[in-house]
Structures are given as C-alpha cells and as structure tokens.
C-alpha cells in the first residue's frame, strides 16, 4: 500500500529482485494528513474527470500488483459494485496491522489515513510506483465518502472503515481466517468527481495491459452492478450471474506482441524475447529488470510500446532510445557480416529497421524519473545503457541462433531501405526538374490582381462548377480561386515523389508559391489566407480531410502560422416574405423556424401530422435547388414536417455550385458577412491520430472510427 507514498529510503543493501523483507509498522514515516488531497485532488490523481476517477482503481490495484510482483500474490480481482463502489481483492500477505511503536496506531490505519507515509518494504521489490504522482491508498480514502479495508492475516481477519478519509473506529479483529490477503472497497465522493460512473471498457483495457506486463498473474474483473438473475429449473434455485473477465498471460509481453500482431503476415515466426536483470550505476550497485519482445510484420508502420514500472511511457524516453540504437546497430552488424549489405552500401537507417516492427519494451527500476508534458517519458539515463547493453548481446545471439527468422527480418528492412533510397532519388529529380517552378502558375488558377500576400486569399474549391460560381462571385482584387477536380491523392500513404506526380497537388503547391519539403519557404507564400471551401456533404468532408492531411504532413508551418482556414457555406436559405436568412446548420435552422412559427402564431404540437392535414396545401415548400420537389405529396409522408410555417420557404444547398454568385458572395466570400474557421495545430496530435485512422493503411481502426462516428456525420447527402 505504501508503494507510492514514500520518499524512498537510502539502502544499505539494494536488492532489486523479488525479496522477502520482514516488515514492521515502525518503518512507516508519517508526514501529513489528508486535507491537501481534498483541496487539490488534481495534484494527486491528475484530474477529477473520468481519468481521475479511474485512477482511484489503478491506485488500489497497483498496491496489489506490487504484492504480486514481489512474488506474494497470484490473484487479483477488481469488482464493480452497485452504488458506484469498487472492491479490489488480492491474495498477498495482507497489509500489516500491528501498531506503530511510537504513534500507537495500526500500520493499516497509517497507510489509509496519512500522506507520504512509507516503509522499508518500499525498497524491496520493484514497485509499480504507480500513476501520475506516486500516491496511494490514503488518496483514494481521502476522495471516497466511504472506504473499508479488510485484511486476512492468518489466523485473524481485521477490518477498519473510513468516512471521507477518517476512521470510523479502530482496526478490529472480526473473525478467523485460514488465508492471507487484502480487500479494499471504496465509494468515490460524488462531490469531488464530475461523474462517479466507472467504465468497464476502460477498466478492461488498462487491466489487460497490466496482465500482459505481469506474466503468470491472474486478474479477474467482475461487473456486479446489474447482475443477471434467473431461476434455474435444473438446480431448482435462483441464480445470479455477473459478467466476468479473466486475464492471465503465461507468455507476458511475448503474448502481448502476439496479440498486437494478430491476423498480420509475420516475418519472424519466433518472437524475439529477452528478460534479464541488468546491473546499473557506476559500480553496478543498482539493478534494472529489462524485458523486450519483438516481431516484424509485413507493414510500413511500426508499433513501439514502452513501459517503465508498468506505466505506459507514451512519450518514450531513455529505454526506447537505448532499444533503438541497439536495434539499428545489431541489424547493420549482422547484415554486413552475412553479406546482406555490401561494403560500399549505406547503413540501414533507424527508420529502415523500424518498418513493420512491433516491439514491447518493459523495464522495472527503482526511482524512475518521469519527465515531459504528461510525465510519460522516462528520463533515467541508466535505462538507456541497460536496454542497449542487454539488447546488444541478446539480440545478436538470437539472430545467430535463428538464421531463418534473421533472413526474413533482414530482407524486410533492406527492402524498406531500398524503397526509401529510391523515393529520395525520385524526389530529388522531381524537385530538380523544376516541377514546382513557381513562374508558371497553373491554368486552372483564377489569380487575384493584388500582389500583396497579406491581403490575398486563395480559395480551394471542389470541382469546376463550384469553381465557376466562385469566380463570378469573388472580389478579383484580393481573392483567387483554384478548383480541384475530384479526389486529391491520399497523401498519408504516398511518398513525396508520388505525391508530386499528382497534377492537383502540383497546382496547389505552385499556386501557394512555397515549394515543398527541403525547398519549402514560408516567406514565398502568395496568400496569407488559404481557404478550403468544400461542399457541405460527405464528399466535401472527405476532400477537406484529404487536404487537411496534406497540409498537416507537408505544410505544418502554414497551419502553425494561422494561414489555413475552412469556409463555412450556409446549409439553408430561409425566406419569408421579403426577408431571407442564411443558416449554417440544422440547429440554427430549428431555432429560426421556431421563432418564425411563434411570430406567425403557429404553435408547435406533438402531433403535427394532423396539423398538416388541416393546413392548406402549398403553404409550405421545401425545395432543393436542383428543382426536385420533396414537399408533402398529400399521403402524409412525414417529410420535413417541422418546416411547415406559413409563407416560409426553405432552400437547402447541396453544393456550392448551386448558389448563384450573389448568394455565394453574400454568404461565404464577403469578408464582412462570412464565417471562417481557422485551422489550428493545437490539437495536431489528435488530428494526426484521426488522419492516421482515416488515411493510414490499417483498415480496422478506420472502419471502427467510421462506425462509431457515423451518427455524428451531419447532412448526409442521401
Ligand atoms: C507491506 C508489507 C507487507 C505487505 C504489504 C505491505 C501489502 C500491502 C498491500 C496493499 C494491497 N495489498 C497488499 N498486500 C500486502 C507484508 C508484511 C509481512 O507480513 O511481512
């Protein structure tokens, strides 16, 4: 329990592996009470949102996992109970309950009610020194309206309960037991958290990962919140069934790699694995446990998952750096030694040797230093040397012992290297040949007359018909129009040379004037506003995403400097008498119609069908600009019923080409009226992820994304 509480003690005799430490309550150090936790929960659990809430479970779970990693527990169960309660059970030694000699309080009570208390056992086995800030049971207690600790230490069962962090009584012996272990149950304080509903999927994902990282430990998750109750005839009694999931991975991170590569064409059938204690520090007085498992697949991308003390270091760090440099070095050595690459050939680059790689690097160490924005980057320098050293010997041995796997891997990375060199040569030729010669502006471009970039705008529009309308509508002095035909190339997959063979993209790059890649020069940008103006339908959204991908990948500076915008053309024109309004989404439309209805004295009723019948036909119209009529045919089809307000006509724009130049100018081009959305790089990482999902070569995540977001897609063009 005291795992994350303690300032680590100096050690006389450091021992990293599982170690039986004899412990007693006097080793606990007491620093402070729990008020600070309730005052600033974010400091201890990161946030009071869903992440912080789930963090409570991780904190309690980590204590049990530490006990398991020290070799004392084999089973951990996390149960979600009714009333937003959670119960974590393990079969470890049980939290000590003996009284502290000076403080005269039970060790259990101290662990549950004081911050930054720790004992010598902290220096024993590696700890998950969990979560964000290294806090523990007491933090969970402070943020719970109620908590109960039950400890089984043969032959006695001890219990203590708490309310908002304070014991409601002493630690009591409540019975006899033949087992050992700890059961912590808590109910998060709803006045602290935005919501106290736990999410099963989040819990399963986190605990599955923890199970992979801790081989041989069984983790059971039970959802007892809404049990299935039924009467069994066969057993002649009422049965209560709960959903339960069990994670147990004999193979640890090897199983993890196997799971990640499931369904892929693998290169090395045998997964490389090493797991070893490595001495570190000047005199080798400290040790780290280093584990690596890797396998290559037939893919262009790579997946590198790195963990330090079971914490996913998404920002990487020293362990991953050590791994990468060893991988590159060992594969190059092997390739040269075995004639895969010739003396005159270039070395394989780091990028080459990571193409198609799936690797899990997991290290366990004392006092890990976490840095970076989200404290998810391992800063401990020794970790680099430790991983590098162990990989150097173990991975080269593995290559020698598995010549067939070695050959498959080498063939894969050499192909990657050749493809990269070819792409580089091709792009150099393309650039040299003046494919982007800024002097010859594309014929498609209707340029503006101003030569002052700061007042010039480039509208990228979709198709020639929209191009035509926009040309008629624009202010020729400052507004240029570039029509793109059809879908532009999917740049996520394409390499630069291939991308530049697309006329659409070449036109755009030449029009912008900045060139690309090594030649990119922002000061040559010919328009300080680049405005993507696509239709308000699914195709338009797709083209917009393709363009955003291209800007994100190849012209991030244009986004960073705030030059990229998205035009917001209206979706409807609503007319009543001599007045008209443009509205940009369905919500606005509803609001306006509601207002018009009120003005017209037409009350909204639940059952509008009957209302329609009683209305004079022709009172209302819904006319798409293409002329097809969708008005009620008199057979009571529920067609756009809510728009039926006397004398109101609603025009839905399906594409920019459907607007006449005056309308287009008025709504979308005229700087005085228009709405522009500025594209920011602030959430670039998020955007990148979505681009990857939508554009990358992995089909599953894309399908999943589309399935989960399909309902959010507005204005489906059907
Ligand atoms: C310190 C010493 C001992 C056990 C634990 C901590 C312990 C803590 C937690 C928290 C959740 N489950 C836990 N299981 C064990 C062992 C004391 C001894 O018997 O020597």
PDB file of N, CA and C in Angstrom, residues 59 72 93 179 266 322 341-342 377 395 412 481-482 495-496 502 520 596 616 645 666 682:
ATOM      1  N   UNK A  59      -4.802   3.050  -8.438  1.00  0.00           N
ATOM      2  CA  UNK A  59      -4.015   3.207  -7.216  1.00  0.00           C
ATOM      3  C   UNK A  59      -4.147   1.993  -6.306  1.00  0.00           C
ATOM      4  N   UNK A  72       4.297 -12.481  -3.863  1.00  0.00           N
ATOM      5  CA  UNK A  72       3.451 -12.944  -2.770  1.00  0.00           C
ATOM      6  C   UNK A  72       1.991 -13.162  -3.150  1.00  0.00           C
ATOM      7  N   UNK A  93       0.144 -10.957   1.211  1.00  0.00           N
ATOM      8  CA  UNK A  93       0.397 -11.189   2.638  1.00  0.00           C
ATOM      9  C   UNK A  93      -0.586 -10.455   3.541  1.00  0.00           C
ATOM     10  N   UNK A 179      -6.607 -17.847   5.407  1.00  0.00           N
ATOM     11  CA  UNK A 179      -5.942 -17.276   4.221  1.00  0.00           C
ATOM     12  C   UNK A 179      -5.207 -16.000   4.569  1.00  0.00           C
ATOM     13  N   UNK A 266       3.397 -12.319 -40.533  1.00  0.00           N
ATOM     14  CA  UNK A 266       4.594 -12.074 -39.721  1.00  0.00           C
ATOM     15  C   UNK A 266       5.867 -12.461 -40.467  1.00  0.00           C
ATOM     16  N   UNK A 322      17.601   3.599 -25.990  1.00  0.00           N
ATOM     17  CA  UNK A 322      18.584   2.517 -25.901  1.00  0.00           C
ATOM     18  C   UNK A 322      18.211   1.368 -26.818  1.00  0.00           C
ATOM     19  N   UNK A 341      24.249  -6.720 -46.831  1.00  0.00           N
ATOM     20  CA  UNK A 341      24.609  -5.452 -47.464  1.00  0.00           C
ATOM     21  C   UNK A 341      26.106  -5.444 -47.734  1.00  0.00           C
ATOM     22  N   UNK A 342      26.451  -4.833 -48.854  1.00  0.00           N
ATOM     23  CA  UNK A 342      27.846  -4.846 -49.319  1.00  0.00           C
ATOM     24  C   UNK A 342      28.635  -3.730 -48.643  1.00  0.00           C
ATOM     25  N   UNK A 377       7.411  10.201 -19.976  1.00  0.00           N
ATOM     26  CA  UNK A 377       8.658   9.984 -20.683  1.00  0.00           C
ATOM     27  C   UNK A 377       9.701   9.608 -19.639  1.00  0.00           C
ATOM     28  N   UNK A 395      20.140  -9.826 -28.639  1.00  0.00           N
ATOM     29  CA  UNK A 395      19.540  -9.804 -29.966  1.00  0.00           C
ATOM     30  C   UNK A 395      20.507 -10.364 -31.010  1.00  0.00           C
ATOM     31  N   UNK A 412      13.198  -7.847 -45.130  1.00  0.00           N
ATOM     32  CA  UNK A 412      12.182  -6.807 -44.917  1.00  0.00           C
ATOM     33  C   UNK A 412      12.815  -5.421 -44.758  1.00  0.00           C
ATOM     34  N   UNK A 481      -9.086  31.865 -56.959  1.00  0.00           N
ATOM     35  CA  UNK A 481      -9.841  30.608 -56.885  1.00  0.00           C
ATOM     36  C   UNK A 481      -9.054  29.493 -57.571  1.00  0.00           C
ATOM     37  N   UNK A 482      -8.891  28.380 -56.866  1.00  0.00           N
ATOM     38  CA  UNK A 482      -8.265  27.213 -57.501  1.00  0.00           C
ATOM     39  C   UNK A 482      -9.212  26.023 -57.400  1.00  0.00           C
ATOM     40  N   UNK A 495       4.382   8.681 -50.993  1.00  0.00           N
ATOM     41  CA  UNK A 495       5.636   9.354 -50.707  1.00  0.00           C
ATOM     42  C   UNK A 495       5.717  10.598 -51.568  1.00  0.00           C
ATOM     43  N   UNK A 496       6.630  11.468 -51.192  1.00  0.00           N
ATOM     44  CA  UNK A 496       6.674  12.788 -51.815  1.00  0.00           C
ATOM     45  C   UNK A 496       6.761  12.737 -53.334  1.00  0.00           C
ATOM     46  N   UNK A 502       0.931  14.070 -58.873  1.00  0.00           N
ATOM     47  CA  UNK A 502      -0.484  14.449 -58.958  1.00  0.00           C
ATOM     48  C   UNK A 502      -0.591  15.907 -59.409  1.00  0.00           C
ATOM     49  N   UNK A 520      10.915  24.098 -49.124  1.00  0.00           N
ATOM     50  CA  UNK A 520       9.805  24.891 -48.580  1.00  0.00           C
ATOM     51  C   UNK A 520      10.287  26.228 -48.038  1.00  0.00           C
ATOM     52  N   UNK A 596     -39.954  31.949 -36.194  1.00  0.00           N
ATOM     53  CA  UNK A 596     -40.916  32.354 -37.210  1.00  0.00           C
ATOM     54  C   UNK A 596     -42.301  31.802 -36.911  1.00  0.00           C
ATOM     55  N   UNK A 616     -53.611  24.280 -45.511  1.00  0.00           N
ATOM     56  CA  UNK A 616     -53.798  24.370 -46.953  1.00  0.00           C
ATOM     57  C   UNK A 616     -52.537  23.898 -47.660  1.00  0.00           C
ATOM     58  N   UNK A 645     -44.247  26.262 -41.882  1.00  0.00           N
ATOM     59  CA  UNK A 645     -44.675  27.514 -41.289  1.00  0.00           C
ATOM     60  C   UNK A 645     -45.213  28.359 -42.439  1.00  0.00           C
ATOM     61  N   UNK A 666     -22.381  36.869 -50.873  1.00  0.00           N
ATOM     62  CA  UNK A 666     -23.041  37.355 -49.677  1.00  0.00           C
ATOM     63  C   UNK A 666     -22.761  36.456 -48.470  1.00  0.00           C
ATOM     64  N   UNK A 682      -2.921  23.243 -32.593  1.00  0.00           N
ATOM     65  CA  UNK A 682      -3.001  22.955 -31.156  1.00  0.00           C
ATOM     66  C   UNK A 682      -3.330  21.504 -30.887  1.00  0.00           C
TER      67      UNK A 682
END
